[in-house]
Coordinates of N, CA, C and O in Angstrom, one line a residue:
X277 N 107.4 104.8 79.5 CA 106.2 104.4 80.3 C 105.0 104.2 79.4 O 104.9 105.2 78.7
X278 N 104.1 103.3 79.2 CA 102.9 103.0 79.1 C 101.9 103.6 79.2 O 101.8 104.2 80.3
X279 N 101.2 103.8 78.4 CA 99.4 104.5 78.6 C 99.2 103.8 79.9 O 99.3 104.6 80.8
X280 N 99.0 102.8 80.3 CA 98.6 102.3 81.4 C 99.0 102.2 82.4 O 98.3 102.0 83.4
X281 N 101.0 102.2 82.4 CA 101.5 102.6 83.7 C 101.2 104.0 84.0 O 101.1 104.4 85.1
X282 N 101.0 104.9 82.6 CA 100.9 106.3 83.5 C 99.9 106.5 84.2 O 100.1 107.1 85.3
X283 N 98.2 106.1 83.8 CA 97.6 106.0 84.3 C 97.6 105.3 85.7 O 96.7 105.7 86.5
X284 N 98.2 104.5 86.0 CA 98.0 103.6 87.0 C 98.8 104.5 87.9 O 98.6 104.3 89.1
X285 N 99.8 105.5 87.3 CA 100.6 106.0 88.2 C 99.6 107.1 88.6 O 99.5 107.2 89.8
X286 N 98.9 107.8 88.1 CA 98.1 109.0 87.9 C 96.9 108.4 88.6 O 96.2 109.4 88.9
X287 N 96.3 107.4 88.9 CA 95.4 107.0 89.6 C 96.1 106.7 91.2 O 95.4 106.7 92.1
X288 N 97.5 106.6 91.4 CA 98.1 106.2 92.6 C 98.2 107.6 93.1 O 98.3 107.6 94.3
X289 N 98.3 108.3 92.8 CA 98.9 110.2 93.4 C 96.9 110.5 93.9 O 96.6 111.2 94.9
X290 N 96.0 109.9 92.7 CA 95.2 111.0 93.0 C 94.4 110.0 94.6 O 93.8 110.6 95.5
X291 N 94.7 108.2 94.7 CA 94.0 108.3 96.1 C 95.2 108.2 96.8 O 95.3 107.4 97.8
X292 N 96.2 108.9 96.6 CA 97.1 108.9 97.7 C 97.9 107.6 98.3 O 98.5 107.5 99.4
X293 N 97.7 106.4 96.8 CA 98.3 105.4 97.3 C 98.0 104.1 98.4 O 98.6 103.2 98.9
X294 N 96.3 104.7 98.2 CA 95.6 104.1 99.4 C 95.6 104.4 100.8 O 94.8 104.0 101.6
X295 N 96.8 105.2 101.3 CA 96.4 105.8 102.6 C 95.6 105.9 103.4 O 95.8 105.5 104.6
X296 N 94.5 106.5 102.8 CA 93.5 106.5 103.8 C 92.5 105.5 103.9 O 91.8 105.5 104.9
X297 N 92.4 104.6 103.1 CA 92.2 103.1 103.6 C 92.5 102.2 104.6 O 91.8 101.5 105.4
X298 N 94.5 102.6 104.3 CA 95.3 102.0 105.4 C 94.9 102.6 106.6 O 94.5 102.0 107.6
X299 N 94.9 103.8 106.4 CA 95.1 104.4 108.1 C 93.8 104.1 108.8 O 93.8 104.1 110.1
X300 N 92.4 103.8 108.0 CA 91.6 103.8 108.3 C 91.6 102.4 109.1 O 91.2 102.2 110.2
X301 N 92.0 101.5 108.1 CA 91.4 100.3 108.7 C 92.8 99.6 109.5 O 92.6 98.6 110.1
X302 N 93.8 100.1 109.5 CA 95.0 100.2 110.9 C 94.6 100.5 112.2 O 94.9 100.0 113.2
X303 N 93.8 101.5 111.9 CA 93.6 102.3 113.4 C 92.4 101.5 113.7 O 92.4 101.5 115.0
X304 N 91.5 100.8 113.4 CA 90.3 99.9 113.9 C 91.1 98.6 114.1 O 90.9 98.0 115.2
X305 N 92.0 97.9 113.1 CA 92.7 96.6 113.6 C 93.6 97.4 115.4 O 93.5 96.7 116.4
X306 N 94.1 98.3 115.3 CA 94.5 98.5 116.5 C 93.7 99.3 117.8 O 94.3 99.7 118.8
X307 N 92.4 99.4 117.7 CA 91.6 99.3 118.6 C 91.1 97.7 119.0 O 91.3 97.2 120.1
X308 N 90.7 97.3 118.1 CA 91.3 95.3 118.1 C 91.3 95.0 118.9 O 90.5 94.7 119.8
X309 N 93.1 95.2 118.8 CA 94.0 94.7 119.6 C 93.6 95.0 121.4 O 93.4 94.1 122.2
X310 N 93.5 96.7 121.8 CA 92.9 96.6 122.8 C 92.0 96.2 123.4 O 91.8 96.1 124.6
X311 N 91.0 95.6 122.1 CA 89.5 94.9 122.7 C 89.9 93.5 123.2 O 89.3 93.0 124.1
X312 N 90.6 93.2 122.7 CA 91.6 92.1 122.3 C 92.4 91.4 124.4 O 92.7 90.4 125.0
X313 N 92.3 93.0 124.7 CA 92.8 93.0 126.0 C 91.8 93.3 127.3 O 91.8 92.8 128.4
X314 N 91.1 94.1 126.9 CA 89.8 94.2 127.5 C 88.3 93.5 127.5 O 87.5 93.8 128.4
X315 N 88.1 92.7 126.8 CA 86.6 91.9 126.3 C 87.3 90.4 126.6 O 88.3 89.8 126.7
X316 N 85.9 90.1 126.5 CA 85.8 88.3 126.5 C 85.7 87.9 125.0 O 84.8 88.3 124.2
X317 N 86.6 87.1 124.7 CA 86.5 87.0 123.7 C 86.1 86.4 122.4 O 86.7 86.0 121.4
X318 N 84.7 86.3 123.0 CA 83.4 86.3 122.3 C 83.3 87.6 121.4 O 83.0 87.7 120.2
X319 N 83.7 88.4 122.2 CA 83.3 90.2 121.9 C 84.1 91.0 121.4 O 83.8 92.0 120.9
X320 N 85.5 90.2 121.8 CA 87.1 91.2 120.8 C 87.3 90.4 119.4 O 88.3 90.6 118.7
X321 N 86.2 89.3 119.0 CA 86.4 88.6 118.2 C 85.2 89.2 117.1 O 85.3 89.6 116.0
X322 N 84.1 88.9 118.0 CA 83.0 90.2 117.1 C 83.6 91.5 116.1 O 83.7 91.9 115.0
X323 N 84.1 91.7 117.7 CA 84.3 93.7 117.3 C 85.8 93.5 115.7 O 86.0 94.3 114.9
X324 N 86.4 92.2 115.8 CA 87.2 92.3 114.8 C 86.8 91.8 113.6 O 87.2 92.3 112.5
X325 N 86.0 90.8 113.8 CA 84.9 90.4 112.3 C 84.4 91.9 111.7 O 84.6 92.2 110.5
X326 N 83.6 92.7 112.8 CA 82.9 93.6 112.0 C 83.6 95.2 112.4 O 83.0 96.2 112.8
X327 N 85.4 95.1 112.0 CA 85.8 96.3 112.0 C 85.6 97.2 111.0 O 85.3 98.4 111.1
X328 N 86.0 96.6 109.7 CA 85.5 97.0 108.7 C 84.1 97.9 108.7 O 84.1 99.0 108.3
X329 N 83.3 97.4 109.1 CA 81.9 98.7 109.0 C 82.3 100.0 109.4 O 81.8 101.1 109.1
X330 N 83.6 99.8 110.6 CA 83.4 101.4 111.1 C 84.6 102.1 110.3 O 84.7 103.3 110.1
X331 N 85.6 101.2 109.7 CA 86.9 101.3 109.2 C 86.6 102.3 107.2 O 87.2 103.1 106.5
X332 N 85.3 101.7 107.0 CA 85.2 102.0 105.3 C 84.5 103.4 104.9 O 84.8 104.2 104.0
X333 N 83.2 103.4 105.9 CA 82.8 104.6 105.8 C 83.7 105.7 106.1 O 83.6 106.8 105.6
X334 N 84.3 105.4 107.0 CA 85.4 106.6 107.4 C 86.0 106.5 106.0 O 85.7 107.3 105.1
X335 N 86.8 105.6 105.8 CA 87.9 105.8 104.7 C 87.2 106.5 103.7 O 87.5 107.6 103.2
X336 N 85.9 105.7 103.6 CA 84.9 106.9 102.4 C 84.6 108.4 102.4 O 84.6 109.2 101.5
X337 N 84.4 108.6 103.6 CA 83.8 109.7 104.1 C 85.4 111.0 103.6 O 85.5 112.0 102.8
X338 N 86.4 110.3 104.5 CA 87.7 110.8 104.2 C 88.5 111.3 102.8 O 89.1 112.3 102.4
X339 N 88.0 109.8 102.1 CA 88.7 110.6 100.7 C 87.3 111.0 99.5 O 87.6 111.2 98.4
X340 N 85.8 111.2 100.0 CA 85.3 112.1 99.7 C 85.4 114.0 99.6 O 85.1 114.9 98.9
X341 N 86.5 113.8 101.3 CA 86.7 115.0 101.3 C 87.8 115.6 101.0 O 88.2 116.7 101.4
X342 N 88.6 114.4 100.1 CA 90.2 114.9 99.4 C 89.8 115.1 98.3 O 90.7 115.5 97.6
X343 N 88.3 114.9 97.6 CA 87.8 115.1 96.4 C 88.5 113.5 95.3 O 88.5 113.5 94.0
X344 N 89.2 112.4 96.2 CA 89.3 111.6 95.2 C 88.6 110.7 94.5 O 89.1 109.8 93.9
X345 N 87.4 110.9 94.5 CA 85.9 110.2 93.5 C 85.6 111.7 92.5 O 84.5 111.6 91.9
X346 N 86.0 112.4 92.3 CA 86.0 113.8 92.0 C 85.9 113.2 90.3 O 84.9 113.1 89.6
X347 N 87.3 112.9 89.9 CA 87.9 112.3 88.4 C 88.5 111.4 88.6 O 89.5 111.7 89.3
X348 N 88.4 110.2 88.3 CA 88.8 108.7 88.9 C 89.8 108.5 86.9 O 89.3 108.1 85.9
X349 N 91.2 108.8 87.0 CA 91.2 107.8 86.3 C 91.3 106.8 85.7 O 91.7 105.7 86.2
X350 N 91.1 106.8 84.4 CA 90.7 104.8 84.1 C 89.7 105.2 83.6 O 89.7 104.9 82.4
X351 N 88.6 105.7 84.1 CA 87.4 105.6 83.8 C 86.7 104.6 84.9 O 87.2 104.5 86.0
X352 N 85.5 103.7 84.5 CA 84.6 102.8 84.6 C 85.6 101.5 85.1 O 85.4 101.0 86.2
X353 N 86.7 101.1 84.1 CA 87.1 99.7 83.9 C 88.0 99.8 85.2 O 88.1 98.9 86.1
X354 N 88.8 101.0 85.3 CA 89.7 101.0 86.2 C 89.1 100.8 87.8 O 89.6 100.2 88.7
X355 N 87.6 101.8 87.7 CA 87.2 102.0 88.8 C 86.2 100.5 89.5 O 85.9 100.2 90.7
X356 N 85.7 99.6 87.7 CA 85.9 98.4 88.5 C 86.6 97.4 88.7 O 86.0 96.3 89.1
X357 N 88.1 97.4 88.3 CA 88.7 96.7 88.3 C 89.5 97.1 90.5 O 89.9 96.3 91.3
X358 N 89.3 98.0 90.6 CA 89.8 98.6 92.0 C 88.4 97.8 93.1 O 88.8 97.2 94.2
X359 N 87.2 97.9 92.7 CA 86.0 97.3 93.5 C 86.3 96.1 93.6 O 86.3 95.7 94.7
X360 N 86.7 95.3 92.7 CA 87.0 94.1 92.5 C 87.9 93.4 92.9 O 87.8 92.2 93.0
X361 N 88.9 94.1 93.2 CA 90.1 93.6 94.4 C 89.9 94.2 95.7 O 90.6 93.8 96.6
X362 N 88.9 95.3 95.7 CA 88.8 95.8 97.2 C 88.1 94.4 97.8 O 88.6 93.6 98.6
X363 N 87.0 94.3 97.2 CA 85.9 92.8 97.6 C 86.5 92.0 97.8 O 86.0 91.7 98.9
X364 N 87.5 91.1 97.5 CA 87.8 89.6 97.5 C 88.6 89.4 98.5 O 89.3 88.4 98.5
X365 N 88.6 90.6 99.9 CA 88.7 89.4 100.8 C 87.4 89.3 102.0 O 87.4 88.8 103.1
X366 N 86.4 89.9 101.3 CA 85.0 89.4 101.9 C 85.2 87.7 101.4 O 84.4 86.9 101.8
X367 N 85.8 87.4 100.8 CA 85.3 85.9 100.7 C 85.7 85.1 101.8 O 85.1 84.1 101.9
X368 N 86.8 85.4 102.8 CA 86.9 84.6 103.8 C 85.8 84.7 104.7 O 85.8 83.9 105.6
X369 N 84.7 85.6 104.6 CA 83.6 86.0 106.1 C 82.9 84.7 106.1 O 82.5 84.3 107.2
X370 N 82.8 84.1 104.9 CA 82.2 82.6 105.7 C 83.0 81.8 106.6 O 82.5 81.6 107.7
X371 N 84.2 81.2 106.4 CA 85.1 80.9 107.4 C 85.2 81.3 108.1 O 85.6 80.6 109.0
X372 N 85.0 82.8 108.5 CA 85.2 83.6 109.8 C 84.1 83.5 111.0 O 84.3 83.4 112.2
X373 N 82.9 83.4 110.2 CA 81.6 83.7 110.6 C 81.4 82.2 111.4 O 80.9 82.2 112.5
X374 N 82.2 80.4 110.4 CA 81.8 79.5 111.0 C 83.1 79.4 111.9 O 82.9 78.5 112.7
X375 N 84.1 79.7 112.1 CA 85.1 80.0 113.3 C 84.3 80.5 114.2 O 84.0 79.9 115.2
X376 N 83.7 81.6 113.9 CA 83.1 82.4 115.3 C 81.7 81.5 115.9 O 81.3 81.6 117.1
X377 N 81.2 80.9 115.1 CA 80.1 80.5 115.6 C 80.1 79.0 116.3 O 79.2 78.5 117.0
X378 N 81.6 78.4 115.8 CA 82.3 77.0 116.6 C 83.2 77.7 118.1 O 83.7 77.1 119.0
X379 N 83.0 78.9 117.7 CA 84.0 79.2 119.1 C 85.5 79.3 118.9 O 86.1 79.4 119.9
X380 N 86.1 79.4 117.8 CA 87.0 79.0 117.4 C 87.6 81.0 117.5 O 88.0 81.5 116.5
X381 N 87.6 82.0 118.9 CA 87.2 82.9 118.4 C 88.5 83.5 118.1 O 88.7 84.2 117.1
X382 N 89.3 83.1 118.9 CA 90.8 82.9 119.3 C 91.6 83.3 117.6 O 92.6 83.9 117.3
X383 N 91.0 82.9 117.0 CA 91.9 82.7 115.6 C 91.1 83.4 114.4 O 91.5 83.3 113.2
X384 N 90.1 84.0 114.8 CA 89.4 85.0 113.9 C 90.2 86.1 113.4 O 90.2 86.6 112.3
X385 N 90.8 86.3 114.3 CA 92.1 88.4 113.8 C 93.4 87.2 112.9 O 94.1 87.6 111.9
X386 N 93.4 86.3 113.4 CA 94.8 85.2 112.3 C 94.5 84.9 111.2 O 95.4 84.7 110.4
X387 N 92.8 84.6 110.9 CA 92.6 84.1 109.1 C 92.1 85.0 108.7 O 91.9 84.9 107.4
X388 N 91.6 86.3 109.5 CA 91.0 87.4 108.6 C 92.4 88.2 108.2 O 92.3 88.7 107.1
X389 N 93.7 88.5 108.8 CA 94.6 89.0 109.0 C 95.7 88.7 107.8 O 96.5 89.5 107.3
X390 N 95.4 86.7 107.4 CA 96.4 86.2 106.4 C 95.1 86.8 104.9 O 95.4 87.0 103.7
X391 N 94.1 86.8 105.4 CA 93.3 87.2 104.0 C 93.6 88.3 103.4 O 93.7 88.5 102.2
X392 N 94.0 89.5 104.5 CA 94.3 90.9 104.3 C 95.3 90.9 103.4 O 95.3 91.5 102.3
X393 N 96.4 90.2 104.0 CA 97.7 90.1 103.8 C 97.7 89.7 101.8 O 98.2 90.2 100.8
X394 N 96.9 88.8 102.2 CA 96.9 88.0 100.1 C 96.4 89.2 99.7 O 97.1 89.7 98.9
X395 N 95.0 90.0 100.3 CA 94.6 90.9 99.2 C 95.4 91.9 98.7 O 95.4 92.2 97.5
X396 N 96.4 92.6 99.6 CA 96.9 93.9 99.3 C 98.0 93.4 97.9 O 98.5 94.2 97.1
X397 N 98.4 92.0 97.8 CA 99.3 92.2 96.4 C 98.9 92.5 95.5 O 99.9 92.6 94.8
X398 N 97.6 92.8 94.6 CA 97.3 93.1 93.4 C 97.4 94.7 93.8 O 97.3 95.2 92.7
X399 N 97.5 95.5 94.5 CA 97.3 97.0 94.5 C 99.0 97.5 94.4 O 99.5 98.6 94.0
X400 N 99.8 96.3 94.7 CA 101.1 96.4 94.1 C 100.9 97.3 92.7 O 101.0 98.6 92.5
X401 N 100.4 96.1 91.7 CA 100.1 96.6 90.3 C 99.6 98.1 90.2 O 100.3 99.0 89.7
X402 N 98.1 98.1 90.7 CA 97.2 99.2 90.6 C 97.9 100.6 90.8 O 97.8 101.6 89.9
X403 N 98.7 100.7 92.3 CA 99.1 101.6 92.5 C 100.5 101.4 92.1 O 101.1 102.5 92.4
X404 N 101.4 100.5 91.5 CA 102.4 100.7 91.0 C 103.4 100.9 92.2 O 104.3 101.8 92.1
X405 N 103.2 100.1 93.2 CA 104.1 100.6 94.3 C 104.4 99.2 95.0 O 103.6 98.3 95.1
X406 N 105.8 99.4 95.5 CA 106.5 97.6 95.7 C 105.7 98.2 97.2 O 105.5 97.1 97.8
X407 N 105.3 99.2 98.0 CA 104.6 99.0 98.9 C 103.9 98.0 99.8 O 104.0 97.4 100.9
X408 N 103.0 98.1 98.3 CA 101.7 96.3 98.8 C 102.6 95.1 98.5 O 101.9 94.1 98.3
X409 N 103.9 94.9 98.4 CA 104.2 93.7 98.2 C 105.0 93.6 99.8 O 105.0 92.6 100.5
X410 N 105.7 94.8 100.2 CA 106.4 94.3 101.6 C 105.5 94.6 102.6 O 106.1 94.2 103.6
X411 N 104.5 95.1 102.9 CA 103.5 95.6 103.6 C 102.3 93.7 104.0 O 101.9 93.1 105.0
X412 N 102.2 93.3 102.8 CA 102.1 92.1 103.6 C 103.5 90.7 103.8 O 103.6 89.6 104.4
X413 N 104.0 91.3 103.1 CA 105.3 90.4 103.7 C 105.4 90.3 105.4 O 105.4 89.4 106.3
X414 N 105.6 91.5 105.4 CA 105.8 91.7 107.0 C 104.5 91.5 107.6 O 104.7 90.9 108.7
X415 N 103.3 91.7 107.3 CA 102.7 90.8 108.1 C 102.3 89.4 108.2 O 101.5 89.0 109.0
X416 N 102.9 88.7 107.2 CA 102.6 87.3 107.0 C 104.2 86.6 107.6 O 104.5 85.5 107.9
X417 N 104.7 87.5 107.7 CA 106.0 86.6 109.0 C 105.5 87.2 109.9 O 104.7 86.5 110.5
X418 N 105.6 88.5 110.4 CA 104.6 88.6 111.8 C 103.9 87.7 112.3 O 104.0 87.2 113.4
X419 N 103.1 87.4 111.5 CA 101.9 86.3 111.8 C 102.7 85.0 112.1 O 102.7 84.4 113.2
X420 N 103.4 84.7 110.9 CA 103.6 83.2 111.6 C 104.8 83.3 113.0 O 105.2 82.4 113.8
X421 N 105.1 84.5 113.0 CA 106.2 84.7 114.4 C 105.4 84.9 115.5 O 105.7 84.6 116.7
X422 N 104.2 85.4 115.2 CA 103.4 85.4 116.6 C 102.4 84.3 116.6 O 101.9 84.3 117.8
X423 N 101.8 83.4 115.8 CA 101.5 82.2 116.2 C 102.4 80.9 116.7 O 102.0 80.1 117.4
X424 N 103.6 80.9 116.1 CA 104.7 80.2 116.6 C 104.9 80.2 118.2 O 104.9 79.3 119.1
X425 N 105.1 81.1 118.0 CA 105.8 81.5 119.5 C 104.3 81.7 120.8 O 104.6 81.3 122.0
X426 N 103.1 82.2 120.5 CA 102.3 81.7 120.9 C 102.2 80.9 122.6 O 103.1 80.1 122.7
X427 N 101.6 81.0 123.6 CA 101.6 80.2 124.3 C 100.2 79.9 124.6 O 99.7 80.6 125.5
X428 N 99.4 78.7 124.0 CA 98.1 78.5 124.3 C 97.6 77.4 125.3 O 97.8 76.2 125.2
X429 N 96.7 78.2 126.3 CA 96.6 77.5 127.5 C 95.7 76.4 127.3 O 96.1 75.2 127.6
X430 N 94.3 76.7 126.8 CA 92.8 76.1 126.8 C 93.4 74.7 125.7 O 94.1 74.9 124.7
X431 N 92.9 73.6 126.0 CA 93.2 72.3 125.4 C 92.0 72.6 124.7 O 90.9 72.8 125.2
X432 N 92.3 72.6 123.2 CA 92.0 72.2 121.7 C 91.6 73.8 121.4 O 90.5 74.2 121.1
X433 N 92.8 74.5 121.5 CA 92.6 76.5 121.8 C 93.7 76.4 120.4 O 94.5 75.5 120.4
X434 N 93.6 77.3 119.5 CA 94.4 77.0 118.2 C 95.4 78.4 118.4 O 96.4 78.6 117.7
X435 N 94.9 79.4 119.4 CA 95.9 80.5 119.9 C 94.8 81.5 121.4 O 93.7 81.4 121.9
X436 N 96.0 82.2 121.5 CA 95.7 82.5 123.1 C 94.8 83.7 123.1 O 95.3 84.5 122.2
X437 N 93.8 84.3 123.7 CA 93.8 85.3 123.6 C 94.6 86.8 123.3 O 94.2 87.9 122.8
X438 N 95.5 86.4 123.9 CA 96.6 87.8 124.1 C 97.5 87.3 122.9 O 98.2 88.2 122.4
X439 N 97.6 86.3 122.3 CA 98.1 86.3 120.9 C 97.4 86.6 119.3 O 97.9 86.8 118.2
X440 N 95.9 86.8 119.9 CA 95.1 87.1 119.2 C 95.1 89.0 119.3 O 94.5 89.8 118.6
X441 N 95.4 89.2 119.8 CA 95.3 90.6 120.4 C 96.6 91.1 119.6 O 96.4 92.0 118.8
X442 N 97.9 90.6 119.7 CA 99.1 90.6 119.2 C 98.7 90.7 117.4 O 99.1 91.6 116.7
X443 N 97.8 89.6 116.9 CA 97.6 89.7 115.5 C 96.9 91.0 115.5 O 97.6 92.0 115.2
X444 N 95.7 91.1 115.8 CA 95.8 92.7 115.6 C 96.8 93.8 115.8 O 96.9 94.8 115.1
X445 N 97.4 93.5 116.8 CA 98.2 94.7 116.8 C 99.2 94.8 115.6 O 99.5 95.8 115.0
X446 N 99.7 93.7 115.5 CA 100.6 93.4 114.5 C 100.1 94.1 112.8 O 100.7 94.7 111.9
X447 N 98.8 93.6 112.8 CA 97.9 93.9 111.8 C 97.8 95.7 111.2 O 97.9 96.3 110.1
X448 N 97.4 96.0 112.7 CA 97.1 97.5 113.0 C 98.4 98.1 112.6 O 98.7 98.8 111.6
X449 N 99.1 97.7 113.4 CA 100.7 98.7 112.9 C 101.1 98.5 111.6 O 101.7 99.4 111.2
X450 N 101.0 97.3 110.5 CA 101.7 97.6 109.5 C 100.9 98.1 108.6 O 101.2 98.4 107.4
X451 N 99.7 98.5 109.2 CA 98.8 99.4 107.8 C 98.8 100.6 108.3 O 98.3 101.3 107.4
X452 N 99.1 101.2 109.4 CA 99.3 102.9 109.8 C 100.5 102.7 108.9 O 100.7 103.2 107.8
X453 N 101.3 101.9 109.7 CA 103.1 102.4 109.2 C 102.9 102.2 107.5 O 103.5 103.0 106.8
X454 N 102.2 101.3 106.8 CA 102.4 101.5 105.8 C 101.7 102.9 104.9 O 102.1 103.5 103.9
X455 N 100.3 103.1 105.8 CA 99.5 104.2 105.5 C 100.3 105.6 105.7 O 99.8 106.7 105.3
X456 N 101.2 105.5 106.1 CA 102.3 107.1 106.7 C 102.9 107.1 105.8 O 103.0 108.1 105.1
X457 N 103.8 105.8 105.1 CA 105.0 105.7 104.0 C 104.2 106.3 103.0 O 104.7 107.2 102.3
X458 N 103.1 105.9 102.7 CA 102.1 106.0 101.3 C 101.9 107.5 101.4 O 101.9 108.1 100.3
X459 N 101.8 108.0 102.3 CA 101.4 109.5 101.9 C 102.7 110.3 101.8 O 102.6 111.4 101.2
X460 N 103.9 110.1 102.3 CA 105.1 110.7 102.0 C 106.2 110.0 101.4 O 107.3 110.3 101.6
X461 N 105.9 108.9 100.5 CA 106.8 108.1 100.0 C 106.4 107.9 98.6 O 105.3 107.4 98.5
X462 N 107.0 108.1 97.4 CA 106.3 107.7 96.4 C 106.7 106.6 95.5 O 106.9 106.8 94.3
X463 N 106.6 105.5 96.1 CA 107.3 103.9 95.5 C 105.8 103.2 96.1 O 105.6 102.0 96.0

C-alpha cells in the first residue's frame, strides 16, 4: 500500500467513513419526504432546498464531539482537497433556486437528489471505500425508477407531489442505510 492509500485509509477510520454526514443529512432528506406529505408544496420544496442548514451543523457539531477535527490526516492539502468536494454540489443551488422560483417545485428533491448522487463518487477515492460508488448507484436507479413510474396529474407538472416526497425518501434512506454500513463495515 501507498503513503497515500494509507493515509487515505487512516483519514477514512478517523471520520468514520463519513457517517455522520450521511446520517445527518439522511435523516433531514427523510423528514423531506414527510414535509413532502404534509405541506404545500411551495414549502416541502423550501424545507428541502434548505435542508442542509439544519443537516451540517449537526454533522459538525457531531463529529466535533468524536474529536475528528482533533488530527486531520493529510494535513492542510487533504483537508482541502475534502472542502472541495464537499462544496461542489452547492453548484446546482442556482438551478434549484430558478426551479423554485418558476414553480417548478415538484422536481427540486429530483435535481438536487441526482447532484448528491454525482457528488458522493470522489469520496469513493478519499475514503477508499466502493461505498460511495454503490450508495449512489442505487440512488440514481431509484430515481430514475421513481420518476418513470411517476403519475403526474397537473398539465406541464414534470412530477407529482407524492413522487417528490418518494425522491426524498428514497434519498433519505440510502444515506442512513449507507451511513449504518460506514460505521460497521469497513469497505
Amino acid at each position: 500500500m501507498s503513503d497515500v492509500e494509507e493515509l487515505l485509509v487512516e483519514l477514512a477510520e478517523v471520520n468514520h467513513r463519513g457517517a455522520v454526514f450521511l446520517l445527518a443529512y439522511g435523516t433531514t432528506w427523510l423528514v423531506c419526504a414527510v414535509l413532502w406529505r404534509t405541506l404545500r408544496s411551495d414549502r416541502a420544496a423550501m424545507a428541502t432546498l434548505f435542508q442542509g442548514m439544519v443537516a451540517l451543523p449537526v454533522a459538525l457539531v457531531v463529529s466535533a464531539g468524536l474529536g475528528m477535527f482533533d488530527e486531520r490526516p493529510g494535513g492542510e492539502a487533504i483537508t482541502q482537497l475534502g472542502i472541495l468536494i464537499s462544496m461542489s454540489q452547492l453548484l446546482v443551488l442556482p438551478l434549484l433556486i430558478v426551479l423554485f422560483a418558476r414553480g417548478r417545485y415538484t422536481v427540486v428533491p429530483l435535481v438536487f437528489s441526482v447532484a448528491g448522487a454525482i457528488h458522493f463518487f470522489p469520496y469513493a477515492w478519499l475514503y477508499q471505500s466502493v461505498l460511495y460508488i454503490l450508495m449512489p448507484i442505487v440512488i440514481a436507479v431509484g430515481l430514475a425508477i421513481t420518476y418513470g413510474t411517476d403519475r403526474v396529474v397537473g398539465e406541464g407538472e414534470l412530477m407529482s407531489a407524492s413522487g417528490a416526497g418518494r425522491v426524498c425518501a428514497l434519498t433519505g434512506a440510502a444515506l442512513v442505510a449507507a451511513g449504518c454500513v460506514a460505521v460497521v463495515a469497513p469497505f
